[in-house]
mmCIF file of C-alpha atoms in Angstrom:
data_model
loop_
_atom_site.group_PDB
_atom_site.id
_atom_site.type_symbol
_atom_site.label_atom_id
_atom_site.label_comp_id
_atom_site.label_asym_id
_atom_site.label_seq_id
_atom_site.Cartn_x
_atom_site.Cartn_y
_atom_site.Cartn_z
ATOM 1 C CA UNK A 962 -98.774 -56.258 70.907
ATOM 2 C CA UNK A 963 -101.258 -57.782 68.633
ATOM 3 C CA UNK A 964 -102.419 -55.554 65.533
ATOM 4 C CA UNK A 965 -105.414 -56.253 63.136
ATOM 5 C CA UNK A 966 -106.204 -54.427 60.014
ATOM 6 C CA UNK A 967 -109.269 -54.834 57.777
ATOM 7 C CA UNK A 968 -109.900 -54.025 54.406
ATOM 8 C CA UNK A 969 -112.527 -54.841 51.543
ATOM 9 C CA UNK A 970 -115.523 -52.686 52.787
ATOM 10 C CA UNK A 971 -117.464 -50.796 50.556
ATOM 11 C CA UNK A 972 -120.820 -50.180 48.610
ATOM 12 C CA UNK A 973 -122.817 -53.207 47.095
ATOM 13 C CA UNK A 974 -126.194 -53.872 45.650
ATOM 14 C CA UNK A 975 -128.652 -56.258 47.246
ATOM 15 C CA UNK A 976 -127.834 -59.519 46.084
ATOM 16 C CA UNK A 977 -124.128 -58.714 45.119
ATOM 17 C CA UNK A 978 -120.974 -59.943 47.078
ATOM 18 C CA UNK A 979 -118.029 -58.672 48.892
ATOM 19 C CA UNK A 980 -114.950 -60.170 50.201
ATOM 20 C CA UNK A 981 -113.408 -58.858 53.538
ATOM 21 C CA UNK A 982 -109.826 -59.574 54.670
ATOM 22 C CA UNK A 983 -108.075 -58.919 57.959
ATOM 23 C CA UNK A 984 -104.212 -59.541 58.870
ATOM 24 C CA UNK A 985 -102.995 -59.844 62.221
ATOM 25 C CA UNK A 986 -99.703 -59.267 63.345
ATOM 26 C CA UNK A 987 -97.541 -59.258 66.896
ATOM 27 C CA UNK A 988 -96.902 -62.048 69.140
ATOM 28 C CA UNK A 989 -99.892 -64.684 68.362
ATOM 29 C CA UNK A 990 -99.433 -67.904 70.221
ATOM 30 C CA UNK A 991 -101.514 -71.176 71.230
ATOM 31 C CA UNK A 992 -105.109 -71.866 70.625
ATOM 32 C CA UNK A 993 -106.585 -68.782 68.788
ATOM 33 C CA UNK A 994 -110.046 -67.880 67.306
ATOM 34 C CA UNK A 995 -110.219 -65.248 64.780
ATOM 35 C CA UNK A 996 -113.611 -63.727 63.797
ATOM 36 C CA UNK A 997 -115.812 -61.279 62.378
ATOM 37 C CA UNK A 998 -118.372 -58.729 64.209
ATOM 38 C CA UNK A 999 -120.668 -56.306 62.938
ATOM 39 C CA UNK A 1000 -122.123 -53.248 64.207
ATOM 40 C CA UNK A 1001 -125.146 -51.485 62.652
ATOM 41 C CA UNK A 1002 -126.499 -47.867 63.719
ATOM 42 C CA UNK A 1003 -128.711 -48.348 66.849
ATOM 43 C CA UNK A 1004 -127.748 -51.927 67.159
ATOM 44 C CA UNK A 1005 -125.159 -53.790 69.594
ATOM 45 C CA UNK A 1006 -122.023 -55.299 68.124
ATOM 46 C CA UNK A 1007 -122.726 -59.109 67.252
ATOM 47 C CA UNK A 1008 -120.691 -61.941 66.137
ATOM 48 C CA UNK A 1009 -121.022 -62.753 62.369
ATOM 49 C CA UNK A 1010 -118.534 -65.721 62.067
ATOM 50 C CA UNK A 1011 -115.524 -67.281 63.916
ATOM 51 C CA UNK A 1012 -112.834 -69.642 62.895
ATOM 52 C CA UNK A 1013 -110.427 -71.544 65.017
ATOM 53 C CA UNK A 1014 -106.813 -71.903 64.157
ATOM 54 C CA UNK A 1015 -108.082 -75.670 63.520
ATOM 55 C CA UNK A 1016 -110.572 -74.783 61.176
ATOM 56 C CA UNK A 1017 -113.800 -75.171 62.909
ATOM 57 C CA UNK A 1018 -116.268 -72.317 62.073
ATOM 58 C CA UNK A 1019 -119.391 -70.893 63.459
ATOM 59 C CA UNK A 1020 -121.905 -68.269 62.087
ATOM 60 C CA UNK A 1021 -124.492 -66.316 63.116
ATOM 61 C CA UNK A 1022 -128.015 -67.479 61.947
ATOM 62 C CA UNK A 1023 -128.713 -64.462 59.968
ATOM 63 C CA UNK A 1024 -125.349 -65.078 57.620
ATOM 64 C CA UNK A 1025 -125.714 -68.813 57.448
ATOM 65 C CA UNK A 1026 -125.624 -70.143 53.745
ATOM 66 C CA UNK A 1027 -124.507 -66.734 52.580
ATOM 67 C CA UNK A 1028 -121.151 -65.853 54.452
ATOM 68 C CA UNK A 1029 -118.154 -67.990 54.441
ATOM 69 C CA UNK A 1030 -115.251 -67.609 56.683
ATOM 70 C CA UNK A 1031 -111.611 -68.842 55.889
ATOM 71 C CA UNK A 1032 -108.191 -68.202 57.275
ATOM 72 C CA UNK A 1033 -104.818 -68.619 56.369
ATOM 73 C CA UNK A 1034 -102.759 -69.759 59.471
ATOM 74 C CA UNK A 1035 -99.288 -69.250 58.211
ATOM 75 C CA UNK A 1036 -100.073 -65.499 57.354
ATOM 76 C CA UNK A 1037 -102.493 -64.862 60.328
ATOM 77 C CA UNK A 1038 -105.053 -63.965 57.603
ATOM 78 C CA UNK A 1039 -108.728 -64.443 57.716
ATOM 79 C CA UNK A 1040 -111.284 -63.684 54.997
ATOM 80 C CA UNK A 1041 -115.205 -63.176 55.089
ATOM 81 C CA UNK A 1042 -116.873 -63.941 51.599
ATOM 82 C CA UNK A 1043 -120.201 -62.237 51.506
ATOM 83 C CA UNK A 1044 -122.531 -63.271 49.126
ATOM 84 C CA UNK A 1045 -126.450 -62.509 48.440
ATOM 85 C CA UNK A 1046 -125.913 -59.286 50.520
ATOM 86 C CA UNK A 1047 -128.970 -57.733 51.683
ATOM 87 C CA UNK A 1048 -129.610 -54.013 53.258
ATOM 88 C CA UNK A 1049 -129.613 -55.483 56.318
ATOM 89 C CA UNK A 1050 -126.242 -56.623 56.311
ATOM 90 C CA UNK A 1051 -125.039 -52.972 56.354
ATOM 91 C CA UNK A 1052 -122.747 -52.161 59.266
ATOM 92 C CA UNK A 1053 -119.352 -51.556 60.529
ATOM 93 C CA UNK A 1054 -117.422 -55.027 60.353
ATOM 94 C CA UNK A 1055 -114.748 -55.505 62.805
ATOM 95 C CA UNK A 1056 -111.948 -58.431 62.811
ATOM 96 C CA UNK A 1057 -111.012 -59.867 66.109
ATOM 97 C CA UNK A 1058 -108.420 -62.348 67.535
ATOM 98 C CA UNK A 1059 -108.836 -64.134 70.671
ATOM 99 C CA UNK A 1060 -106.046 -66.128 72.340
ATOM 100 C CA UNK A 1061 -105.543 -67.546 75.878
ATOM 101 C CA UNK A 1062 -103.669 -64.361 76.302
ATOM 102 C CA UNK A 1063 -106.731 -62.088 75.516
ATOM 103 C CA UNK A 1064 -108.708 -60.104 72.611
ATOM 104 C CA UNK A 1065 -107.539 -57.553 70.132
ATOM 105 C CA UNK A 1066 -109.794 -55.772 67.501
ATOM 106 C CA UNK A 1067 -109.259 -54.066 64.237
ATOM 107 C CA UNK A 1068 -110.417 -50.545 63.501
ATOM 108 C CA UNK A 1069 -113.248 -51.577 61.377
ATOM 109 C CA UNK A 1070 -114.389 -51.217 57.500
ATOM 110 C CA UNK A 1071 -117.870 -50.055 56.567
ATOM 111 C CA UNK A 1072 -120.007 -52.282 54.283
ATOM 112 C CA UNK A 1073 -122.926 -50.507 52.779
ATOM 113 C CA UNK A 1074 -125.583 -52.503 51.195
ATOM 114 C CA UNK A 1075 -128.083 -50.312 48.783
ATOM 115 C CA UNK A 1076 -131.568 -52.000 47.798
#
């Protein structure tokens, strides 16, 4: 079964940067999409960015121009470079993998941005 492990969360000041990493292991086959979601207190989990194995990336409007998603297909790694962080970015960030066989989620990593 697929497993996902996130790392790289922590505390940053407004205007600062963090880079999140996620590694996927298990039986991954066919077309797939890896992405990052976040859930802030009192809010629903929402998509931040996603990227297919073909390299097509999508971003939430709130992070366009500030965050960059990338992946290493050979190692099943996905990254989220977060620049110009704002307090509104504070949330638990979750890595996800979707294949034609279903979806898997990581345990989450906390990102806190102070003003």
